[in-house]
Amino acid sequence: MYLVVGLGNPGKQYEATRHNMGFDTIDVLVERHNIPQGGVKFNAMYGSGFIGGEKVIFMKPLSFMNLSGGPVQEMAAYFKIDPESQLIIIQDDIDLEPGQLRIRKQGSAGGHNGLKDIIGRLGTQKFMRVKVGVGAKPKGWDLADHVLGRFSGADRKLVDEAIELAADAVEKIITDGPDAAMNEYNRKRVTE
């Protein structure tokens, strides 16, 4: 079984913002696999289904980004998820250009407050993450304003493609393992 968590902020005002790459990727996966809405549990929307014969719980914390750890920790405990081998976090990453993907099996929070809270609540940095690039903040901008902002038209197209690829990457992790997914998706994408 896998717990796939998309990070983001709930509410209409945050839709399509840089910080909601995780939510957007979960939406793609739920649609692709016809996942019924399971309701709300542990302050998170969730649903379950199967990818490649593996049971998967899809989750969107409703606690706001900086407090994502509580819902993730509670859901993981409830379903007896081993973070190291059964947890996949989908997140935005300002250190990657818009449209770039990076899969990691572990690592620090790298300044991402949602990840920082998850690491603090789980007590480990060893869990898989699929990072969707949103680009660095412009010089002189506040980081919160940047990640809560929306993309320009050209970047939006790249990011929409990357969200589909992030969903592909999650499927690949589940069916073929993280190493196979890293080999396929950690290449630098050529953008026009």
PDB file of C-alpha atoms in Angstrom:
ATOM      1  CA  MET A   1       0.000   0.000   0.000  1.00  0.00           C
ATOM      2  CA  TYR A   2       1.106   3.562  -0.708  1.00  0.00           C
ATOM      3  CA  LEU A   3       0.101   6.910   0.743  1.00  0.00           C
ATOM      4  CA  VAL A   4       0.443   9.599  -1.937  1.00  0.00           C
ATOM      5  CA  VAL A   5       0.204  13.108  -0.519  1.00  0.00           C
ATOM      6  CA  GLY A   6      -0.118  16.239  -2.614  1.00  0.00           C
ATOM      7  CA  LEU A   7       0.919  19.395  -0.764  1.00  0.00           C
ATOM      8  CA  GLY A   8      -0.985  22.631  -1.220  1.00  0.00           C
ATOM      9  CA  ASN A   9      -3.304  25.113   0.425  1.00  0.00           C
ATOM     10  CA  PRO A  10      -7.085  24.600   0.531  1.00  0.00           C
ATOM     11  CA  GLY A  11      -9.465  27.229  -0.790  1.00  0.00           C
ATOM     12  CA  LYS A  12     -10.352  28.874  -4.097  1.00  0.00           C
ATOM     13  CA  GLN A  13      -7.893  31.746  -3.580  1.00  0.00           C
ATOM     14  CA  TYR A  14      -4.963  29.273  -3.715  1.00  0.00           C
ATOM     15  CA  GLU A  15      -6.018  27.313  -6.798  1.00  0.00           C
ATOM     16  CA  ALA A  16      -3.426  27.255  -9.619  1.00  0.00           C
ATOM     17  CA  THR A  17      -0.747  28.901  -7.438  1.00  0.00           C
ATOM     18  CA  ARG A  18       2.876  27.763  -7.404  1.00  0.00           C
ATOM     19  CA  HIS A  19       2.449  26.242  -3.940  1.00  0.00           C
ATOM     20  CA  ASN A  20      -0.363  23.916  -5.104  1.00  0.00           C
ATOM     21  CA  MET A  21       1.587  21.623  -7.442  1.00  0.00           C
ATOM     22  CA  GLY A  22       0.904  18.691  -5.104  1.00  0.00           C
ATOM     23  CA  PHE A  23      -2.858  19.289  -5.044  1.00  0.00           C
ATOM     24  CA  ASP A  24      -2.904  19.678  -8.840  1.00  0.00           C
ATOM     25  CA  THR A  25      -1.008  16.395  -9.352  1.00  0.00           C
ATOM     26  CA  ILE A  26      -3.350  14.527  -6.987  1.00  0.00           C
ATOM     27  CA  ASP A  27      -6.286  15.862  -9.019  1.00  0.00           C
ATOM     28  CA  VAL A  28      -4.742  14.380 -12.199  1.00  0.00           C
ATOM     29  CA  LEU A  29      -4.149  10.997 -10.528  1.00  0.00           C
ATOM     30  CA  VAL A  30      -7.666  10.886  -9.051  1.00  0.00           C
ATOM     31  CA  GLU A  31      -9.152  11.619 -12.469  1.00  0.00           C
ATOM     32  CA  ARG A  32      -6.940   9.099 -14.314  1.00  0.00           C
ATOM     33  CA  HIS A  33      -7.733   6.271 -11.922  1.00  0.00           C
ATOM     34  CA  ASN A  34     -11.388   7.128 -11.183  1.00  0.00           C
ATOM     35  CA  ILE A  35     -10.716   7.447  -7.456  1.00  0.00           C
ATOM     36  CA  PRO A  36     -13.880   8.080  -5.445  1.00  0.00           C
ATOM     37  CA  GLN A  37     -13.731  10.794  -2.790  1.00  0.00           C
ATOM     38  CA  GLY A  38     -13.390   8.974   0.516  1.00  0.00           C
ATOM     39  CA  GLY A  39     -14.358  11.967   2.585  1.00  0.00           C
ATOM     40  CA  VAL A  40     -12.348  13.868   5.162  1.00  0.00           C
ATOM     41  CA  LYS A  41     -10.222  12.162   7.789  1.00  0.00           C
ATOM     42  CA  PHE A  42      -7.456  13.663   9.956  1.00  0.00           C
ATOM     43  CA  ASN A  43      -8.046  17.118   8.423  1.00  0.00           C
ATOM     44  CA  ALA A  44      -7.387  15.835   4.906  1.00  0.00           C
ATOM     45  CA  MET A  45      -9.427  14.939   1.832  1.00  0.00           C
ATOM     46  CA  TYR A  46      -8.679  11.415   0.738  1.00  0.00           C
ATOM     47  CA  GLY A  47      -9.721   8.596  -1.547  1.00  0.00           C
ATOM     48  CA  SER A  48      -8.353   5.163  -2.316  1.00  0.00           C
ATOM     49  CA  GLY A  49      -7.920   3.010  -5.367  1.00  0.00           C
ATOM     50  CA  PHE A  50      -5.344   0.950  -7.214  1.00  0.00           C
ATOM     51  CA  ILE A  51      -2.369   1.624  -9.477  1.00  0.00           C
ATOM     52  CA  GLY A  52      -0.769  -1.439 -11.058  1.00  0.00           C
ATOM     53  CA  GLY A  53      -2.466  -3.720  -8.552  1.00  0.00           C
ATOM     54  CA  GLU A  54      -1.164  -1.752  -5.547  1.00  0.00           C
ATOM     55  CA  LYS A  55      -3.618  -0.131  -3.155  1.00  0.00           C
ATOM     56  CA  VAL A  56      -3.051   3.636  -2.982  1.00  0.00           C
ATOM     57  CA  ILE A  57      -4.476   6.250  -0.605  1.00  0.00           C
ATOM     58  CA  PHE A  58      -4.526   9.701  -2.253  1.00  0.00           C
ATOM     59  CA  MET A  59      -4.484  12.615   0.176  1.00  0.00           C
ATOM     60  CA  LYS A  60      -4.707  16.421   0.174  1.00  0.00           C
ATOM     61  CA  PRO A  61      -4.103  17.945   3.651  1.00  0.00           C
ATOM     62  CA  LEU A  62      -6.592  20.698   4.501  1.00  0.00           C
ATOM     63  CA  SER A  63      -4.388  22.158   7.233  1.00  0.00           C
ATOM     64  CA  PHE A  64      -2.553  24.695   5.033  1.00  0.00           C
ATOM     65  CA  MET A  65       0.964  24.025   3.790  1.00  0.00           C
ATOM     66  CA  ASN A  66       2.981  24.889   6.893  1.00  0.00           C
ATOM     67  CA  LEU A  67       0.977  22.436   9.047  1.00  0.00           C
ATOM     68  CA  SER A  68       0.924  19.488   6.607  1.00  0.00           C
ATOM     69  CA  GLY A  69       2.801  17.204   9.009  1.00  0.00           C
ATOM     70  CA  GLY A  70      -0.101  16.543  11.385  1.00  0.00           C
ATOM     71  CA  PRO A  71      -2.518  15.164   8.793  1.00  0.00           C
ATOM     72  CA  VAL A  72       0.268  13.187   7.055  1.00  0.00           C
ATOM     73  CA  GLN A  73       1.499  11.659  10.318  1.00  0.00           C
ATOM     74  CA  GLU A  74      -2.026  10.752  11.462  1.00  0.00           C
ATOM     75  CA  MET A  75      -3.025   9.222   8.112  1.00  0.00           C
ATOM     76  CA  ALA A  76       0.269   7.278   7.897  1.00  0.00           C
ATOM     77  CA  ALA A  77      -0.232   5.921  11.426  1.00  0.00           C
ATOM     78  CA  TYR A  78      -3.863   4.977  10.756  1.00  0.00           C
ATOM     79  CA  PHE A  79      -3.013   3.016   7.592  1.00  0.00           C
ATOM     80  CA  LYS A  80       0.265   1.645   9.064  1.00  0.00           C
ATOM     81  CA  ILE A  81       2.347   3.293   6.321  1.00  0.00           C
ATOM     82  CA  ASP A  82       6.142   2.941   6.491  1.00  0.00           C
ATOM     83  CA  PRO A  83       7.335   6.420   5.427  1.00  0.00           C
ATOM     84  CA  GLU A  84      10.583   5.090   3.960  1.00  0.00           C
ATOM     85  CA  SER A  85       8.962   2.693   1.483  1.00  0.00           C
ATOM     86  CA  GLN A  86       5.251   3.586   1.243  1.00  0.00           C
ATOM     87  CA  LEU A  87       4.966   7.389   1.437  1.00  0.00           C
ATOM     88  CA  ILE A  88       5.210   9.669  -1.622  1.00  0.00           C
ATOM     89  CA  ILE A  89       5.003  13.451  -1.168  1.00  0.00           C
ATOM     90  CA  ILE A  90       4.317  15.679  -4.195  1.00  0.00           C
ATOM     91  CA  GLN A  91       5.515  19.265  -3.717  1.00  0.00           C
ATOM     92  CA  ASP A  92       6.481  22.498  -5.443  1.00  0.00           C
ATOM     93  CA  ASP A  93      10.194  23.370  -5.637  1.00  0.00           C
ATOM     94  CA  ILE A  94      11.595  26.887  -6.195  1.00  0.00           C
ATOM     95  CA  ASP A  95      15.073  25.491  -6.935  1.00  0.00           C
ATOM     96  CA  LEU A  96      13.828  23.894 -10.165  1.00  0.00           C
ATOM     97  CA  GLU A  97      12.802  25.800 -13.279  1.00  0.00           C
ATOM     98  CA  PRO A  98       9.095  25.737 -14.191  1.00  0.00           C
ATOM     99  CA  GLY A  99       8.342  22.392 -15.794  1.00  0.00           C
ATOM    100  CA  GLN A 100      11.331  20.498 -14.346  1.00  0.00           C
ATOM    101  CA  LEU A 101      10.812  17.409 -12.169  1.00  0.00           C
ATOM    102  CA  ARG A 102      13.040  15.835  -9.540  1.00  0.00           C
ATOM    103  CA  ILE A 103      12.406  12.621  -7.633  1.00  0.00           C
ATOM    104  CA  ARG A 104      14.238  12.002  -4.364  1.00  0.00           C
ATOM    105  CA  LYS A 105      14.128   9.082  -1.918  1.00  0.00           C
ATOM    106  CA  GLN A 106      15.103  11.302   1.032  1.00  0.00           C
ATOM    107  CA  GLY A 107      16.519  14.677   1.934  1.00  0.00           C
ATOM    108  CA  SER A 108      16.151  17.827   3.974  1.00  0.00           C
ATOM    109  CA  ALA A 109      13.218  20.219   3.780  1.00  0.00           C
ATOM    110  CA  GLY A 110      15.337  22.599   1.691  1.00  0.00           C
ATOM    111  CA  GLY A 111      13.443  25.609   3.058  1.00  0.00           C
ATOM    112  CA  HIS A 112      10.017  24.139   2.198  1.00  0.00           C
ATOM    113  CA  ASN A 113       7.833  24.669   5.271  1.00  0.00           C
ATOM    114  CA  GLY A 114       5.366  21.920   4.390  1.00  0.00           C
ATOM    115  CA  LEU A 115       8.195  19.379   4.176  1.00  0.00           C
ATOM    116  CA  LYS A 116       9.781  20.773   7.333  1.00  0.00           C
ATOM    117  CA  ASP A 117       6.546  20.108   9.244  1.00  0.00           C
ATOM    118  CA  ILE A 118       6.208  16.589   7.789  1.00  0.00           C
ATOM    119  CA  ILE A 119       9.822  15.733   8.692  1.00  0.00           C
ATOM    120  CA  GLY A 120       9.248  17.080  12.212  1.00  0.00           C
ATOM    121  CA  ARG A 121       6.057  15.066  12.726  1.00  0.00           C
ATOM    122  CA  LEU A 122       7.352  11.825  11.176  1.00  0.00           C
ATOM    123  CA  GLY A 123      10.793  12.109  12.780  1.00  0.00           C
ATOM    124  CA  THR A 124      12.524  11.140   9.523  1.00  0.00           C
ATOM    125  CA  GLN A 125      13.734  12.676   6.261  1.00  0.00           C
ATOM    126  CA  LYS A 126      13.593   9.272   4.575  1.00  0.00           C
ATOM    127  CA  PHE A 127      10.515   9.352   2.364  1.00  0.00           C
ATOM    128  CA  MET A 128      10.037   9.724  -1.372  1.00  0.00           C
ATOM    129  CA  ARG A 129       9.161  13.052  -2.911  1.00  0.00           C
ATOM    130  CA  VAL A 130       8.244  14.187  -6.387  1.00  0.00           C
ATOM    131  CA  LYS A 131       9.282  17.820  -6.807  1.00  0.00           C
ATOM    132  CA  VAL A 132       7.634  20.006  -9.448  1.00  0.00           C
ATOM    133  CA  GLY A 133       9.672  23.070 -10.423  1.00  0.00           C
ATOM    134  CA  VAL A 134       8.019  26.470 -10.046  1.00  0.00           C
ATOM    135  CA  GLY A 135      11.098  28.677 -10.530  1.00  0.00           C
ATOM    136  CA  ALA A 136      13.047  30.902  -8.177  1.00  0.00           C
ATOM    137  CA  LYS A 137      11.507  34.006  -6.676  1.00  0.00           C
ATOM    138  CA  PRO A 138      12.396  37.239  -8.464  1.00  0.00           C
ATOM    139  CA  LYS A 139      15.009  39.399  -6.762  1.00  0.00           C
ATOM    140  CA  GLY A 140      13.428  41.591  -4.101  1.00  0.00           C
ATOM    141  CA  TRP A 141      10.214  39.549  -3.894  1.00  0.00           C
ATOM    142  CA  ASP A 142       8.865  38.039  -0.709  1.00  0.00           C
ATOM    143  CA  LEU A 143       8.978  34.218  -0.913  1.00  0.00           C
ATOM    144  CA  ALA A 144       5.370  33.854   0.274  1.00  0.00           C
ATOM    145  CA  ASP A 145       4.170  36.260  -2.435  1.00  0.00           C
ATOM    146  CA  HIS A 146       6.061  34.224  -5.035  1.00  0.00           C
ATOM    147  CA  VAL A 147       4.816  30.748  -4.057  1.00  0.00           C
ATOM    148  CA  LEU A 148       1.259  31.990  -3.567  1.00  0.00           C
ATOM    149  CA  GLY A 149       1.329  33.718  -6.961  1.00  0.00           C
ATOM    150  CA  ARG A 150       0.264  32.332 -10.335  1.00  0.00           C
ATOM    151  CA  PHE A 151       2.287  31.524 -13.443  1.00  0.00           C
ATOM    152  CA  SER A 152       2.673  33.548 -16.620  1.00  0.00           C
ATOM    153  CA  GLY A 153       1.131  32.008 -19.756  1.00  0.00           C
ATOM    154  CA  ALA A 154       4.376  30.423 -21.018  1.00  0.00           C
ATOM    155  CA  ASP A 155       5.333  29.026 -17.610  1.00  0.00           C
ATOM    156  CA  ARG A 156       1.763  27.791 -17.031  1.00  0.00           C
ATOM    157  CA  LYS A 157       2.019  25.599 -20.130  1.00  0.00           C
ATOM    158  CA  LEU A 158       5.317  24.093 -18.895  1.00  0.00           C
ATOM    159  CA  VAL A 159       3.884  23.515 -15.429  1.00  0.00           C
ATOM    160  CA  ASP A 160       0.686  21.911 -16.751  1.00  0.00           C
ATOM    161  CA  GLU A 161       2.891  19.460 -18.683  1.00  0.00           C
ATOM    162  CA  ALA A 162       5.025  18.879 -15.568  1.00  0.00           C
ATOM    163  CA  ILE A 163       1.934  18.106 -13.465  1.00  0.00           C
ATOM    164  CA  GLU A 164       1.011  15.351 -15.941  1.00  0.00           C
ATOM    165  CA  LEU A 165       4.613  14.084 -15.821  1.00  0.00           C
ATOM    166  CA  ALA A 166       4.570  14.190 -12.006  1.00  0.00           C
ATOM    167  CA  ALA A 167       1.471  11.964 -12.094  1.00  0.00           C
ATOM    168  CA  ASP A 168       3.332   9.638 -14.507  1.00  0.00           C
ATOM    169  CA  ALA A 169       6.298   9.634 -12.095  1.00  0.00           C
ATOM    170  CA  VAL A 170       4.106   8.643  -9.132  1.00  0.00           C
ATOM    171  CA  GLU A 171       2.654   5.792 -11.197  1.00  0.00           C
ATOM    172  CA  LYS A 172       6.196   4.691 -12.159  1.00  0.00           C
ATOM    173  CA  ILE A 173       7.373   4.743  -8.519  1.00  0.00           C
ATOM    174  CA  ILE A 174       4.445   2.514  -7.564  1.00  0.00           C
ATOM    175  CA  THR A 175       4.721   0.069 -10.481  1.00  0.00           C
ATOM    176  CA  ASP A 176       8.511  -0.045 -11.091  1.00  0.00           C
ATOM    177  CA  GLY A 177      10.136   1.459  -7.996  1.00  0.00           C
ATOM    178  CA  PRO A 178      11.765   4.816  -7.200  1.00  0.00           C
ATOM    179  CA  ASP A 179      15.074   4.079  -8.976  1.00  0.00           C
ATOM    180  CA  ALA A 180      13.326   3.420 -12.301  1.00  0.00           C
ATOM    181  CA  ALA A 181      11.283   6.606 -11.845  1.00  0.00           C
ATOM    182  CA  MET A 182      14.405   8.635 -11.007  1.00  0.00           C
ATOM    183  CA  ASN A 183      16.182   7.297 -14.103  1.00  0.00           C
ATOM    184  CA  GLU A 184      13.281   8.336 -16.309  1.00  0.00           C
ATOM    185  CA  TYR A 185      12.164  11.649 -14.805  1.00  0.00           C
ATOM    186  CA  ASN A 186      15.273  13.247 -13.265  1.00  0.00           C
ATOM    187  CA  ARG A 187      16.628  14.283 -16.662  1.00  0.00           C
ATOM    188  CA  LYS A 188      16.607  17.975 -17.451  1.00  0.00           C
ATOM    189  CA  ARG A 189      13.693  18.712 -19.765  1.00  0.00           C
ATOM    190  CA  VAL A 190      14.430  20.714 -22.859  1.00  0.00           C
ATOM    191  CA  THR A 191      12.059  23.671 -22.963  1.00  0.00           C
ATOM    192  CA  GLU A 192      11.452  25.745 -26.068  1.00  0.00           C
TER     193      GLU A 192
END
